[in-house]
C-alpha cells in the first residue's frame, strides 16, 4: 500500500517558532515519525512538503494511478485553497486530513477547511499522533476485512 503524505507551507519551520502551538520537535522529527509509523503498519509512504499551492496540486495529480491514498496537512491552504480541494476530488483517492493544532479553538478563519469538504477523515489537535491516526484510518479504508 502506497500513501502520499503531503505537508503544506511553513511546516518545514516546525520547532523554530510557536512551540506552544505546534510543539518543540522539528520537521525532520515529524518526517522520521511518519516513516516509523509506516514501517510499523507495513505500508510505503512518499513524503512531500511544499510552500507552493501549484506544486501541491501537481503532486496530488501525479498520485493518480500510482498511490492508494493521501494523508495531507494543507497548513494555511486548508482555509483558502479551492485548487487543492479540486485536485483531491479529481484524483478521488481515499484522503485523510491532519492538523497538528486544534484548529477549532484558534482564530475564526482557521475553523473552515476546504479540504474537509472532500477528506473522509479530519484529525486535529493531536500533534504528531494525528499523522499515525490518519495513516491507520487510510489502512482501514484500503485493506480488505
Ligand atoms: O495545525 C496545523 O497543522 C496547521 O495546518 C498548521 C498551519 C496553520 O496555518 C493551520 O491553520 C493549522 C501552519 C503551519 C506551520 O506554521 C508554523 C509557523 C511558525 C513556526 C512553525 C510553523
PDB file of C-alpha atoms and ligand atoms in Angstrom:
ATOM      1  CA  UNK A   1       0.000   0.000   0.000  1.00  0.00           C
ATOM      2  CA  UNK A   2       1.413   3.365  -1.078  1.00  0.00           C
ATOM      3  CA  UNK A   3       0.402   6.510   0.766  1.00  0.00           C
ATOM      4  CA  UNK A   4       1.335  10.020  -0.316  1.00  0.00           C
ATOM      5  CA  UNK A   5       1.908  12.267   2.707  1.00  0.00           C
ATOM      6  CA  UNK A   6       1.733  15.979   1.899  1.00  0.00           C
ATOM      7  CA  UNK A   7       2.777  18.759   4.248  1.00  0.00           C
ATOM      8  CA  UNK A   8       1.957  22.305   3.211  1.00  0.00           C
ATOM      9  CA  UNK A   9       3.506  25.741   3.676  1.00  0.00           C
ATOM     10  CA  UNK A  10       5.687  26.605   6.662  1.00  0.00           C
ATOM     11  CA  UNK A  11       5.516  23.150   8.203  1.00  0.00           C
ATOM     12  CA  UNK A  12       9.229  22.904   7.342  1.00  0.00           C
ATOM     13  CA  UNK A  13       9.659  25.636  10.015  1.00  0.00           C
ATOM     14  CA  UNK A  14       8.366  23.399  12.804  1.00  0.00           C
ATOM     15  CA  UNK A  15      10.319  23.639  16.035  1.00  0.00           C
ATOM     16  CA  UNK A  16      11.739  27.042  15.111  1.00  0.00           C
ATOM     17  CA  UNK A  17       8.843  29.219  16.367  1.00  0.00           C
ATOM     18  CA  UNK A  18       5.466  28.836  18.091  1.00  0.00           C
ATOM     19  CA  UNK A  19       6.345  25.661  20.068  1.00  0.00           C
ATOM     20  CA  UNK A  20       3.297  26.340  22.262  1.00  0.00           C
ATOM     21  CA  UNK A  21       1.039  25.703  19.267  1.00  0.00           C
ATOM     22  CA  UNK A  22       2.960  23.238  17.100  1.00  0.00           C
ATOM     23  CA  UNK A  23       5.313  21.552  19.584  1.00  0.00           C
ATOM     24  CA  UNK A  24       9.072  21.642  20.083  1.00  0.00           C
ATOM     25  CA  UNK A  25      10.073  18.983  17.599  1.00  0.00           C
ATOM     26  CA  UNK A  26      11.268  19.986  14.179  1.00  0.00           C
ATOM     27  CA  UNK A  27      10.126  18.954  10.720  1.00  0.00           C
ATOM     28  CA  UNK A  28      12.758  16.252  10.287  1.00  0.00           C
ATOM     29  CA  UNK A  29      11.470  14.671  13.531  1.00  0.00           C
ATOM     30  CA  UNK A  30       7.942  14.715  12.067  1.00  0.00           C
ATOM     31  CA  UNK A  31       9.145  13.031   8.878  1.00  0.00           C
ATOM     32  CA  UNK A  32      11.080  10.422  10.878  1.00  0.00           C
ATOM     33  CA  UNK A  33       7.951   9.775  12.993  1.00  0.00           C
ATOM     34  CA  UNK A  34       5.783   9.286   9.879  1.00  0.00           C
ATOM     35  CA  UNK A  35       8.344   6.867   8.408  1.00  0.00           C
ATOM     36  CA  UNK A  36       8.430   4.889  11.683  1.00  0.00           C
ATOM     37  CA  UNK A  37       4.621   4.645  11.748  1.00  0.00           C
ATOM     38  CA  UNK A  38       4.592   3.474   8.125  1.00  0.00           C
ATOM     39  CA  UNK A  39       7.161   0.777   8.868  1.00  0.00           C
ATOM     40  CA  UNK A  40       5.121  -0.471  11.842  1.00  0.00           C
ATOM     41  CA  UNK A  41       1.992  -0.581   9.668  1.00  0.00           C
ATOM     42  CA  UNK A  42       3.910  -2.279   6.845  1.00  0.00           C
ATOM     43  CA  UNK A  43       2.984   0.375   4.309  1.00  0.00           C
ATOM     44  CA  UNK A  44       5.029   2.582   1.987  1.00  0.00           C
ATOM     45  CA  UNK A  45       4.947   6.355   2.313  1.00  0.00           C
ATOM     46  CA  UNK A  46       6.138   9.047  -0.042  1.00  0.00           C
ATOM     47  CA  UNK A  47       6.756  12.289   1.839  1.00  0.00           C
ATOM     48  CA  UNK A  48       6.307  15.655   0.142  1.00  0.00           C
ATOM     49  CA  UNK A  49       6.497  19.158   1.577  1.00  0.00           C
ATOM     50  CA  UNK A  50       5.969  22.362  -0.364  1.00  0.00           C
ATOM     51  CA  UNK A  51       5.303  26.016   0.298  1.00  0.00           C
ATOM     52  CA  UNK A  52       3.646  26.361  -3.118  1.00  0.00           C
ATOM     53  CA  UNK A  53      -0.014  25.721  -3.892  1.00  0.00           C
ATOM     54  CA  UNK A  54       0.592  24.745  -7.538  1.00  0.00           C
ATOM     55  CA  UNK A  55       3.320  22.268  -6.561  1.00  0.00           C
ATOM     56  CA  UNK A  56       0.894  20.604  -4.147  1.00  0.00           C
ATOM     57  CA  UNK A  57      -1.789  20.449  -6.865  1.00  0.00           C
ATOM     58  CA  UNK A  58       0.762  18.884  -9.266  1.00  0.00           C
ATOM     59  CA  UNK A  59       1.782  16.303  -6.633  1.00  0.00           C
ATOM     60  CA  UNK A  60      -1.846  15.325  -5.961  1.00  0.00           C
ATOM     61  CA  UNK A  61      -2.456  14.906  -9.702  1.00  0.00           C
ATOM     62  CA  UNK A  62       0.672  12.735 -10.027  1.00  0.00           C
ATOM     63  CA  UNK A  63      -0.721  10.406  -7.343  1.00  0.00           C
ATOM     64  CA  UNK A  64      -3.384   9.169  -9.762  1.00  0.00           C
ATOM     65  CA  UNK A  65      -2.694   5.543 -10.713  1.00  0.00           C
ATOM     66  CA  UNK A  66       0.455   5.475  -8.529  1.00  0.00           C
ATOM     67  CA  UNK A  67      -0.725   5.891  -4.938  1.00  0.00           C
ATOM     68  CA  UNK A  68      -3.526   4.257  -2.939  1.00  0.00           C
ATOM     69  CA  UNK A  69      -4.336   7.106  -0.593  1.00  0.00           C
ATOM     70  CA  UNK A  70      -3.355  10.579   0.559  1.00  0.00           C
ATOM     71  CA  UNK A  71      -2.627  11.977   4.018  1.00  0.00           C
ATOM     72  CA  UNK A  72      -2.475  15.767   3.864  1.00  0.00           C
ATOM     73  CA  UNK A  73      -1.753  18.632   6.206  1.00  0.00           C
ATOM     74  CA  UNK A  74      -2.520  21.511   3.833  1.00  0.00           C
ATOM     75  CA  UNK A  75      -1.395  24.037   6.503  1.00  0.00           C
ATOM     76  CA  UNK A  76      -2.603  27.565   5.643  1.00  0.00           C
ATOM     77  CA  UNK A  77      -4.013  26.352   2.278  1.00  0.00           C
ATOM     78  CA  UNK A  78      -6.561  24.407   4.335  1.00  0.00           C
ATOM     79  CA  UNK A  79      -8.507  27.606   4.752  1.00  0.00           C
ATOM     80  CA  UNK A  80      -8.064  29.128   1.288  1.00  0.00           C
ATOM     81  CA  UNK A  81      -7.457  26.584  -1.445  1.00  0.00           C
ATOM     82  CA  UNK A  82     -10.249  25.555  -3.773  1.00  0.00           C
ATOM     83  CA  UNK A  83      -7.459  24.364  -6.129  1.00  0.00           C
ATOM     84  CA  UNK A  84      -6.244  21.724  -3.650  1.00  0.00           C
ATOM     85  CA  UNK A  85      -9.836  20.662  -2.936  1.00  0.00           C
ATOM     86  CA  UNK A  86     -10.499  20.293  -6.682  1.00  0.00           C
ATOM     87  CA  UNK A  87      -7.281  18.279  -7.194  1.00  0.00           C
ATOM     88  CA  UNK A  88      -8.244  15.874  -4.393  1.00  0.00           C
ATOM     89  CA  UNK A  89     -11.704  15.475  -5.911  1.00  0.00           C
ATOM     90  CA  UNK A  90     -10.182  14.916  -9.356  1.00  0.00           C
ATOM     91  CA  UNK A  91      -7.915  12.046  -8.290  1.00  0.00           C
ATOM     92  CA  UNK A  92     -10.651  10.708  -5.974  1.00  0.00           C
ATOM     93  CA  UNK A  93      -8.300   8.728  -3.704  1.00  0.00           C
ATOM     94  CA  UNK A  94      -9.138   7.989  -0.057  1.00  0.00           C
ATOM     95  CA  UNK A  95      -7.879  11.051   1.797  1.00  0.00           C
ATOM     96  CA  UNK A  96      -7.279  11.912   5.446  1.00  0.00           C
ATOM     97  CA  UNK A  97      -6.652  15.497   6.579  1.00  0.00           C
ATOM     98  CA  UNK A  98      -4.459  16.172   9.592  1.00  0.00           C
ATOM     99  CA  UNK A  99      -3.556  19.278  11.612  1.00  0.00           C
ATOM    100  CA  UNK A 100      -1.094  19.448  14.475  1.00  0.00           C
ATOM    101  CA  UNK A 101      -3.033  22.133  16.329  1.00  0.00           C
ATOM    102  CA  UNK A 102      -6.677  22.283  17.321  1.00  0.00           C
ATOM    103  CA  UNK A 103      -7.980  24.499  14.518  1.00  0.00           C
ATOM    104  CA  UNK A 104     -11.437  24.551  16.131  1.00  0.00           C
ATOM    105  CA  UNK A 105     -10.277  26.713  19.065  1.00  0.00           C
ATOM    106  CA  UNK A 106      -7.940  29.128  17.285  1.00  0.00           C
ATOM    107  CA  UNK A 107      -8.747  32.164  15.123  1.00  0.00           C
ATOM    108  CA  UNK A 108     -12.132  32.151  13.396  1.00  0.00           C
ATOM    109  CA  UNK A 109     -10.516  31.916   9.930  1.00  0.00           C
ATOM    110  CA  UNK A 110      -8.946  28.539  10.843  1.00  0.00           C
ATOM    111  CA  UNK A 111     -12.295  26.915  11.593  1.00  0.00           C
ATOM    112  CA  UNK A 112     -13.251  26.417   7.964  1.00  0.00           C
ATOM    113  CA  UNK A 113     -11.405  23.830   5.863  1.00  0.00           C
ATOM    114  CA  UNK A 114     -11.936  23.450   2.118  1.00  0.00           C
ATOM    115  CA  UNK A 115     -10.102  20.112   2.256  1.00  0.00           C
ATOM    116  CA  UNK A 116     -12.640  18.776   4.791  1.00  0.00           C
ATOM    117  CA  UNK A 117     -15.271  19.021   2.044  1.00  0.00           C
ATOM    118  CA  UNK A 118     -13.543  16.024   0.426  1.00  0.00           C
ATOM    119  CA  UNK A 119     -11.491  14.276   3.119  1.00  0.00           C
ATOM    120  CA  UNK A 120     -13.082  11.168   4.614  1.00  0.00           C
ATOM    121  CA  UNK A 121     -11.411  11.844   7.949  1.00  0.00           C
ATOM    122  CA  UNK A 122     -10.114  15.006   9.624  1.00  0.00           C
ATOM    123  CA  UNK A 123      -7.856  14.861  12.696  1.00  0.00           C
ATOM    124  CA  UNK A 124      -6.701  17.943  14.590  1.00  0.00           C
ATOM    125  CA  UNK A 125      -5.145  18.915  17.898  1.00  0.00           C
ATOM    126  CA  UNK A 126      -3.208  15.673  18.423  1.00  0.00           C
ATOM    127  CA  UNK A 127       0.245  16.804  17.281  1.00  0.00           C
ATOM    128  CA  UNK A 128       2.383  14.131  15.609  1.00  0.00           C
ATOM    129  CA  UNK A 129      -0.027  11.406  16.792  1.00  0.00           C
ATOM    130  CA  UNK A 130      -2.597  12.735  14.319  1.00  0.00           C
ATOM    131  CA  UNK A 131      -0.404  11.531  11.444  1.00  0.00           C
ATOM    132  CA  UNK A 132      -0.411   7.996  12.903  1.00  0.00           C
ATOM    133  CA  UNK A 133      -4.198   8.127  13.229  1.00  0.00           C
ATOM    134  CA  UNK A 134      -4.517   9.344   9.642  1.00  0.00           C
ATOM    135  CA  UNK A 135      -2.310   6.535   8.287  1.00  0.00           C
ATOM    136  CA  UNK A 136      -4.191   3.989  10.355  1.00  0.00           C
ATOM    137  CA  UNK A 137      -7.558   5.268   9.060  1.00  0.00           C
ATOM    138  CA  UNK A 138      -6.267   5.003   5.480  1.00  0.00           C
ATOM    139  CA  UNK A 139      -5.147   1.400   6.158  1.00  0.00           C
ATOM    140  CA  UNK A 140      -8.639   0.569   7.398  1.00  0.00           C
ATOM    141  CA  UNK A 141     -10.161   2.046   4.241  1.00  0.00           C
ATOM    142  CA  UNK A 142      -7.788   0.264   1.890  1.00  0.00           C
ATOM    143  CA  UNK A 143      -7.275  -3.180   3.368  1.00  0.00           C
ATOM    144  CA  UNK A 144      -9.901  -5.872   2.884  1.00  0.00           C
ATOM    145  CA  UNK A 145     -11.529  -7.057   6.170  1.00  0.00           C
TER     146      UNK A 145
HETATM  147  O1  LIG B   1      -2.237  22.850  12.920  1.00  0.00           O
HETATM  148  C1  LIG B   1      -1.814  22.619  11.785  1.00  0.00           C
HETATM  149  O2  LIG B   1      -1.211  21.603  11.467  1.00  0.00           O
HETATM  150  C2  LIG B   1      -1.975  23.709  10.706  1.00  0.00           C
HETATM  151  O3  LIG B   1      -2.284  23.054   9.479  1.00  0.00           O
HETATM  152  C3  LIG B   1      -0.626  24.415  10.641  1.00  0.00           C
HETATM  153  C4  LIG B   1      -0.606  25.639   9.727  1.00  0.00           C
HETATM  154  C5  LIG B   1      -1.797  26.556  10.004  1.00  0.00           C
HETATM  155  O4  LIG B   1      -1.831  27.597   9.022  1.00  0.00           O
HETATM  156  C6  LIG B   1      -3.128  25.813  10.003  1.00  0.00           C
HETATM  157  O5  LIG B   1      -4.169  26.710  10.324  1.00  0.00           O
HETATM  158  C7  LIG B   1      -3.112  24.677  11.019  1.00  0.00           C
HETATM  159  C8  LIG B   1       0.719  26.379   9.929  1.00  0.00           C
HETATM  160  C9  LIG B   1       1.943  25.563   9.529  1.00  0.00           C
HETATM  161  C10 LIG B   1       3.173  25.789  10.356  1.00  0.00           C
HETATM  162  O6  LIG B   1       3.393  27.104  10.714  1.00  0.00           O
HETATM  163  C11 LIG B   1       4.457  27.442  11.509  1.00  0.00           C
HETATM  164  C12 LIG B   1       4.521  28.774  11.872  1.00  0.00           C
HETATM  165  C13 LIG B   1       5.558  29.208  12.669  1.00  0.00           C
HETATM  166  C14 LIG B   1       6.543  28.318  13.098  1.00  0.00           C
HETATM  167  C15 LIG B   1       6.477  26.997  12.734  1.00  0.00           C
HETATM  168  C16 LIG B   1       5.433  26.557  11.936  1.00  0.00           C
END
